[in-house]
Amino acid sequence: MISVLVIEDDFRVADLHREFVSRCEGFQVAGVALSAEQAIEKNRELQPDLLLLDLYLPDAHGLDIAQRLRDESGADIIVVTAARDVASIKAAMQQGALHYLVKPFQFEAFRERFAGYRSYRESLGDRHAMSQRQIDEAVGALRTTRSALLPKGLSRTTLGAVEQALTDADRELTSEEIAHLSGVSRVTARRYLAYLVEVGRASMESEYGTPGRPKHLYRSAKRSRRPPL
């Protein structure tokens, strides 16, 4: 579970954000801080994975303590604030904020950003080094368009492996071949291939002519179809 420290001076808004976090799959609230002083103390004590940081705190500006918070826990930051000025947005990005969410907002906007962040962490995994493709996937996971979000139970890392195996192939492949090339089970490969077909990133054709069930052949949408026989 990804632990979250909610930093918000209005206790009613803090309760709302706590509820929003609890409704996001894979997240749990580690604690709530109503001031910069509390934020520093609880961040040091709880060592959360993610800080949901308001900028207007009663005893300090959120960005004035952001670097200290990150240094002491290594937590990532998502800013939630009513501030819309360019200076605040730019400063938040310079402090390493992964998202900047303007209040008020609906739960769906909140959920999309948290789902993107979860995918980002899954893409990083426990690797010590990454290829350029893997880096692009991890960074791309932070995008918040709905098309960038994966259905429940699908991992962006596994999706990348399955799609790469399909893209690298010079012919149509069966789900069994894709499973072997990507290092996953046949059942898992079929799930991810079904998703790729659904979103238009792959095509599937059924080949008949042999006894038994038809053979399903998959091809990446990035490659042209095979010429007719």
mmCIF file of C-alpha atoms in Angstrom:
data_model
loop_
_atom_site.group_PDB
_atom_site.id
_atom_site.type_symbol
_atom_site.label_atom_id
_atom_site.label_comp_id
_atom_site.label_asym_id
_atom_site.label_seq_id
_atom_site.Cartn_x
_atom_site.Cartn_y
_atom_site.Cartn_z
ATOM 1 C CA MET A 1 0.000 0.000 0.000
ATOM 2 C CA ILE A 2 1.139 3.543 -0.759
ATOM 3 C CA SER A 3 1.023 5.628 2.414
ATOM 4 C CA VAL A 4 -0.142 9.242 2.180
ATOM 5 C CA LEU A 5 0.293 12.168 4.558
ATOM 6 C CA VAL A 6 -2.486 14.725 4.057
ATOM 7 C CA ILE A 7 -1.244 18.265 4.777
ATOM 8 C CA GLU A 8 -4.176 20.690 4.879
ATOM 9 C CA ASP A 9 -4.993 23.495 7.332
ATOM 10 C CA ASP A 10 -8.806 23.234 7.032
ATOM 11 C CA PHE A 11 -9.864 20.130 8.980
ATOM 12 C CA ARG A 12 -13.053 19.763 6.903
ATOM 13 C CA VAL A 13 -11.091 19.729 3.651
ATOM 14 C CA ALA A 14 -8.528 17.431 5.263
ATOM 15 C CA ASP A 15 -11.317 14.976 6.114
ATOM 16 C CA LEU A 16 -12.544 15.126 2.513
ATOM 17 C CA HIS A 17 -9.063 14.438 1.181
ATOM 18 C CA ARG A 18 -8.690 11.584 3.664
ATOM 19 C CA GLU A 19 -11.896 10.079 2.296
ATOM 20 C CA PHE A 20 -10.732 10.554 -1.309
ATOM 21 C CA VAL A 21 -7.435 8.793 -0.573
ATOM 22 C CA SER A 22 -9.232 5.873 1.081
ATOM 23 C CA ARG A 23 -11.344 5.431 -2.067
ATOM 24 C CA CYS A 24 -8.277 5.125 -4.303
ATOM 25 C CA GLU A 25 -7.086 1.560 -4.804
ATOM 26 C CA GLY A 26 -3.639 0.863 -3.411
ATOM 27 C CA PHE A 27 -3.474 3.885 -1.072
ATOM 28 C CA GLN A 28 -3.918 4.423 2.642
ATOM 29 C CA VAL A 29 -3.811 7.551 4.810
ATOM 30 C CA ALA A 30 -0.826 7.509 7.146
ATOM 31 C CA GLY A 31 -1.859 10.707 8.912
ATOM 32 C CA VAL A 32 -3.166 14.262 8.677
ATOM 33 C CA ALA A 33 -1.256 17.467 9.435
ATOM 34 C CA LEU A 34 -3.044 20.800 9.891
ATOM 35 C CA SER A 35 0.061 23.006 9.933
ATOM 36 C CA ALA A 36 3.625 23.136 8.663
ATOM 37 C CA GLU A 37 4.940 22.227 12.113
ATOM 38 C CA GLN A 38 2.695 19.158 12.279
ATOM 39 C CA ALA A 39 3.646 18.257 8.719
ATOM 40 C CA ILE A 40 7.356 18.242 9.572
ATOM 41 C CA GLU A 41 6.793 16.166 12.726
ATOM 42 C CA LYS A 42 4.464 13.607 11.150
ATOM 43 C CA ASN A 43 6.510 13.339 7.981
ATOM 44 C CA ARG A 44 9.595 12.479 10.047
ATOM 45 C CA GLU A 45 7.642 10.041 12.234
ATOM 46 C CA LEU A 46 5.489 8.299 9.619
ATOM 47 C CA GLN A 47 7.868 8.285 6.624
ATOM 48 C CA PRO A 48 5.021 8.375 4.063
ATOM 49 C CA ASP A 49 5.399 7.559 0.379
ATOM 50 C CA LEU A 50 3.372 10.535 -0.810
ATOM 51 C CA LEU A 51 2.585 14.017 0.518
ATOM 52 C CA LEU A 52 -0.713 15.657 -0.400
ATOM 53 C CA LEU A 53 0.482 19.206 0.183
ATOM 54 C CA ASP A 54 -1.608 22.353 0.550
ATOM 55 C CA LEU A 55 0.293 25.605 -0.019
ATOM 56 C CA TYR A 56 -1.562 27.926 2.358
ATOM 57 C CA LEU A 57 -0.654 26.683 5.837
ATOM 58 C CA PRO A 58 -1.128 28.879 8.937
ATOM 59 C CA ASP A 59 2.537 28.930 9.953
ATOM 60 C CA ALA A 60 4.406 28.622 6.636
ATOM 61 C CA HIS A 61 3.947 28.375 2.897
ATOM 62 C CA GLY A 62 3.810 24.760 1.751
ATOM 63 C CA LEU A 63 6.636 25.185 -0.737
ATOM 64 C CA ASP A 64 8.888 26.655 1.957
ATOM 65 C CA ILE A 65 8.917 23.282 3.715
ATOM 66 C CA ALA A 66 8.661 21.020 0.644
ATOM 67 C CA GLN A 67 12.387 20.372 0.274
ATOM 68 C CA ARG A 68 12.780 19.600 3.971
ATOM 69 C CA LEU A 69 9.871 17.177 3.835
ATOM 70 C CA ARG A 70 11.336 15.375 0.845
ATOM 71 C CA ASP A 71 14.804 15.238 2.389
ATOM 72 C CA GLU A 72 13.523 13.686 5.615
ATOM 73 C CA SER A 73 11.206 11.036 4.157
ATOM 74 C CA GLY A 74 11.950 10.784 0.442
ATOM 75 C CA ALA A 75 8.238 11.211 -0.221
ATOM 76 C CA ASP A 76 6.820 12.379 -3.530
ATOM 77 C CA ILE A 77 4.575 15.443 -3.589
ATOM 78 C CA ILE A 78 1.193 16.200 -5.119
ATOM 79 C CA VAL A 79 0.157 19.809 -4.544
ATOM 80 C CA VAL A 80 -3.513 20.559 -3.786
ATOM 81 C CA THR A 81 -4.255 24.261 -3.517
ATOM 82 C CA ALA A 82 -6.525 27.122 -4.481
ATOM 83 C CA ALA A 83 -3.519 29.029 -5.879
ATOM 84 C CA ARG A 84 -3.792 29.440 -9.638
ATOM 85 C CA ASP A 85 -1.003 31.982 -10.223
ATOM 86 C CA VAL A 86 1.808 31.025 -12.559
ATOM 87 C CA ALA A 87 4.484 31.777 -9.956
ATOM 88 C CA SER A 88 3.046 29.174 -7.565
ATOM 89 C CA ILE A 89 2.658 26.592 -10.318
ATOM 90 C CA LYS A 90 6.218 27.124 -11.529
ATOM 91 C CA ALA A 91 7.617 27.024 -7.992
ATOM 92 C CA ALA A 92 5.752 23.783 -7.245
ATOM 93 C CA MET A 93 7.182 22.122 -10.346
ATOM 94 C CA GLN A 94 10.671 23.330 -9.425
ATOM 95 C CA GLN A 95 10.207 21.751 -5.990
ATOM 96 C CA GLY A 96 9.474 18.422 -7.647
ATOM 97 C CA ALA A 97 5.679 18.263 -7.406
ATOM 98 C CA LEU A 98 4.383 15.467 -9.635
ATOM 99 C CA HIS A 99 0.903 16.988 -9.948
ATOM 100 C CA TYR A 100 -0.723 20.348 -9.244
ATOM 101 C CA LEU A 101 -4.408 20.000 -8.430
ATOM 102 C CA VAL A 102 -6.488 23.181 -8.059
ATOM 103 C CA LYS A 103 -9.289 23.255 -5.473
ATOM 104 C CA PRO A 104 -12.158 22.703 -5.622
ATOM 105 C CA PHE A 105 -12.104 19.486 -7.627
ATOM 106 C CA GLN A 106 -14.230 16.379 -8.058
ATOM 107 C CA PHE A 107 -13.177 12.926 -6.887
ATOM 108 C CA GLU A 108 -12.678 11.728 -10.468
ATOM 109 C CA ALA A 109 -9.927 14.303 -11.052
ATOM 110 C CA PHE A 110 -8.316 13.235 -7.779
ATOM 111 C CA ARG A 111 -8.620 9.537 -8.629
ATOM 112 C CA GLU A 112 -7.073 9.972 -12.078
ATOM 113 C CA ARG A 113 -3.981 11.618 -10.658
ATOM 114 C CA PHE A 114 -3.598 9.007 -7.959
ATOM 115 C CA ALA A 115 -4.046 6.202 -10.472
ATOM 116 C CA GLY A 116 -1.381 7.791 -12.656
ATOM 117 C CA TYR A 117 0.957 8.058 -9.683
ATOM 118 C CA ARG A 118 0.354 4.410 -8.755
ATOM 119 C CA SER A 119 1.193 3.364 -12.324
ATOM 120 C CA TYR A 120 4.317 5.510 -12.188
ATOM 121 C CA ARG A 121 5.520 3.715 -9.049
ATOM 122 C CA GLU A 122 4.710 0.326 -10.579
ATOM 123 C CA SER A 123 6.726 1.251 -13.664
ATOM 124 C CA LEU A 124 9.746 2.122 -11.516
ATOM 125 C CA GLY A 125 9.441 -1.064 -9.469
ATOM 126 C CA ASP A 126 12.631 -1.998 -7.654
ATOM 127 C CA ARG A 127 14.942 -1.520 -10.627
ATOM 128 C CA HIS A 128 18.424 -0.092 -10.193
ATOM 129 C CA ALA A 129 18.576 1.143 -13.794
ATOM 130 C CA MET A 130 16.095 1.627 -16.646
ATOM 131 C CA SER A 131 16.159 1.749 -20.420
ATOM 132 C CA GLN A 132 14.921 4.828 -22.263
ATOM 133 C CA ARG A 133 11.686 3.012 -23.120
ATOM 134 C CA GLN A 134 11.108 2.140 -19.475
ATOM 135 C CA ILE A 135 11.824 5.722 -18.427
ATOM 136 C CA ASP A 136 9.355 7.018 -21.013
ATOM 137 C CA GLU A 137 6.715 4.592 -19.747
ATOM 138 C CA ALA A 138 7.230 5.630 -16.128
ATOM 139 C CA VAL A 139 7.047 9.348 -16.905
ATOM 140 C CA GLY A 140 4.110 8.812 -19.256
ATOM 141 C CA ALA A 141 2.203 7.048 -16.474
ATOM 142 C CA LEU A 142 1.834 10.399 -14.726
ATOM 143 C CA ARG A 143 -0.383 11.688 -17.510
ATOM 144 C CA THR A 144 -3.952 12.072 -16.292
ATOM 145 C CA THR A 145 -6.028 11.595 -19.438
ATOM 146 C CA ARG A 146 -8.435 8.737 -18.942
ATOM 147 C CA SER A 147 -6.997 6.888 -21.922
ATOM 148 C CA ALA A 148 -3.657 6.696 -20.059
ATOM 149 C CA LEU A 149 -5.207 4.842 -17.106
ATOM 150 C CA LEU A 150 -5.241 1.061 -17.002
ATOM 151 C CA PRO A 151 -8.158 -1.119 -15.924
ATOM 152 C CA LYS A 152 -8.016 -2.608 -12.441
ATOM 153 C CA GLY A 153 -5.553 -5.473 -12.176
ATOM 154 C CA LEU A 154 -3.343 -4.493 -15.115
ATOM 155 C CA SER A 155 0.252 -3.381 -14.597
ATOM 156 C CA ARG A 156 1.858 -0.811 -16.893
ATOM 157 C CA THR A 157 5.174 -2.664 -16.640
ATOM 158 C CA THR A 158 3.663 -5.952 -17.828
ATOM 159 C CA LEU A 159 1.662 -4.131 -20.489
ATOM 160 C CA GLY A 160 4.892 -2.594 -21.780
ATOM 161 C CA ALA A 161 6.565 -6.010 -21.993
ATOM 162 C CA VAL A 162 3.640 -7.581 -23.856
ATOM 163 C CA GLU A 163 3.272 -4.657 -26.238
ATOM 164 C CA GLN A 164 7.012 -4.514 -26.923
ATOM 165 C CA ALA A 165 7.095 -8.222 -27.791
ATOM 166 C CA LEU A 166 4.216 -7.659 -30.195
ATOM 167 C CA THR A 167 5.804 -4.562 -31.750
ATOM 168 C CA ASP A 168 9.174 -6.256 -32.279
ATOM 169 C CA ALA A 169 7.637 -9.218 -34.097
ATOM 170 C CA ASP A 170 7.745 -9.318 -37.910
ATOM 171 C CA ARG A 171 4.607 -11.456 -38.122
ATOM 172 C CA GLU A 172 1.383 -12.221 -36.323
ATOM 173 C CA LEU A 173 1.871 -14.087 -33.045
ATOM 174 C CA THR A 174 -0.289 -16.302 -30.898
ATOM 175 C CA SER A 175 -0.889 -15.500 -27.241
ATOM 176 C CA GLU A 176 1.358 -18.448 -26.346
ATOM 177 C CA GLU A 177 4.240 -16.958 -28.339
ATOM 178 C CA ILE A 178 3.700 -13.537 -26.785
ATOM 179 C CA ALA A 179 3.650 -15.112 -23.318
ATOM 180 C CA HIS A 180 7.007 -16.770 -23.993
ATOM 181 C CA LEU A 181 8.612 -13.615 -25.399
ATOM 182 C CA SER A 182 7.388 -11.332 -22.622
ATOM 183 C CA GLY A 183 7.968 -13.769 -19.766
ATOM 184 C CA VAL A 184 4.374 -13.990 -18.522
ATOM 185 C CA SER A 185 1.818 -16.776 -18.344
ATOM 186 C CA ARG A 186 -0.516 -17.491 -21.265
ATOM 187 C CA VAL A 187 -3.525 -16.369 -19.213
ATOM 188 C CA THR A 188 -1.814 -13.076 -18.384
ATOM 189 C CA ALA A 189 -0.754 -12.550 -21.993
ATOM 190 C CA ARG A 190 -4.340 -13.033 -23.177
ATOM 191 C CA ARG A 191 -5.633 -10.440 -20.691
ATOM 192 C CA TYR A 192 -3.167 -7.815 -21.856
ATOM 193 C CA LEU A 193 -3.648 -8.645 -25.515
ATOM 194 C CA ALA A 194 -7.407 -8.276 -25.077
ATOM 195 C CA TYR A 195 -6.836 -4.811 -23.601
ATOM 196 C CA LEU A 196 -4.499 -3.803 -26.450
ATOM 197 C CA VAL A 197 -7.088 -4.906 -28.988
ATOM 198 C CA GLU A 198 -9.837 -3.056 -27.115
ATOM 199 C CA VAL A 199 -7.949 0.260 -27.173
ATOM 200 C CA GLY A 200 -6.830 -0.133 -30.786
ATOM 201 C CA ARG A 201 -3.129 -0.733 -30.136
ATOM 202 C CA ALA A 202 -3.276 -4.265 -31.527
ATOM 203 C CA SER A 203 -5.421 -6.297 -33.886
ATOM 204 C CA MET A 204 -6.562 -9.893 -33.668
ATOM 205 C CA GLU A 205 -7.501 -12.290 -36.452
ATOM 206 C CA SER A 206 -8.815 -15.830 -36.209
ATOM 207 C CA GLU A 207 -7.182 -18.406 -38.452
ATOM 208 C CA TYR A 208 -9.377 -21.337 -39.459
ATOM 209 C CA GLY A 209 -8.697 -24.442 -41.521
ATOM 210 C CA THR A 210 -7.418 -26.859 -38.890
ATOM 211 C CA PRO A 211 -9.463 -29.159 -36.649
ATOM 212 C CA GLY A 212 -10.409 -27.825 -33.230
ATOM 213 C CA ARG A 213 -10.625 -24.244 -32.040
ATOM 214 C CA PRO A 214 -9.478 -21.428 -34.364
ATOM 215 C CA LYS A 215 -6.038 -19.945 -33.794
ATOM 216 C CA HIS A 216 -6.045 -16.287 -32.680
ATOM 217 C CA LEU A 217 -3.210 -14.228 -34.153
ATOM 218 C CA TYR A 218 -2.187 -10.806 -32.827
ATOM 219 C CA ARG A 219 -0.316 -7.964 -34.474
ATOM 220 C CA SER A 220 0.713 -4.553 -33.188
ATOM 221 C CA ALA A 221 -1.206 -1.625 -34.666
ATOM 222 C CA LYS A 222 2.188 -0.004 -35.210
ATOM 223 C CA ARG A 223 3.040 -2.592 -37.879
ATOM 224 C CA SER A 224 1.245 -3.109 -41.169
ATOM 225 C CA ARG A 225 -0.833 -6.183 -41.726
ATOM 226 C CA ARG A 226 0.704 -9.159 -43.476
ATOM 227 C CA PRO A 227 0.066 -9.268 -47.223
ATOM 228 C CA PRO A 228 -2.724 -11.593 -48.349
ATOM 229 C CA LEU A 229 -1.668 -15.049 -49.579
#
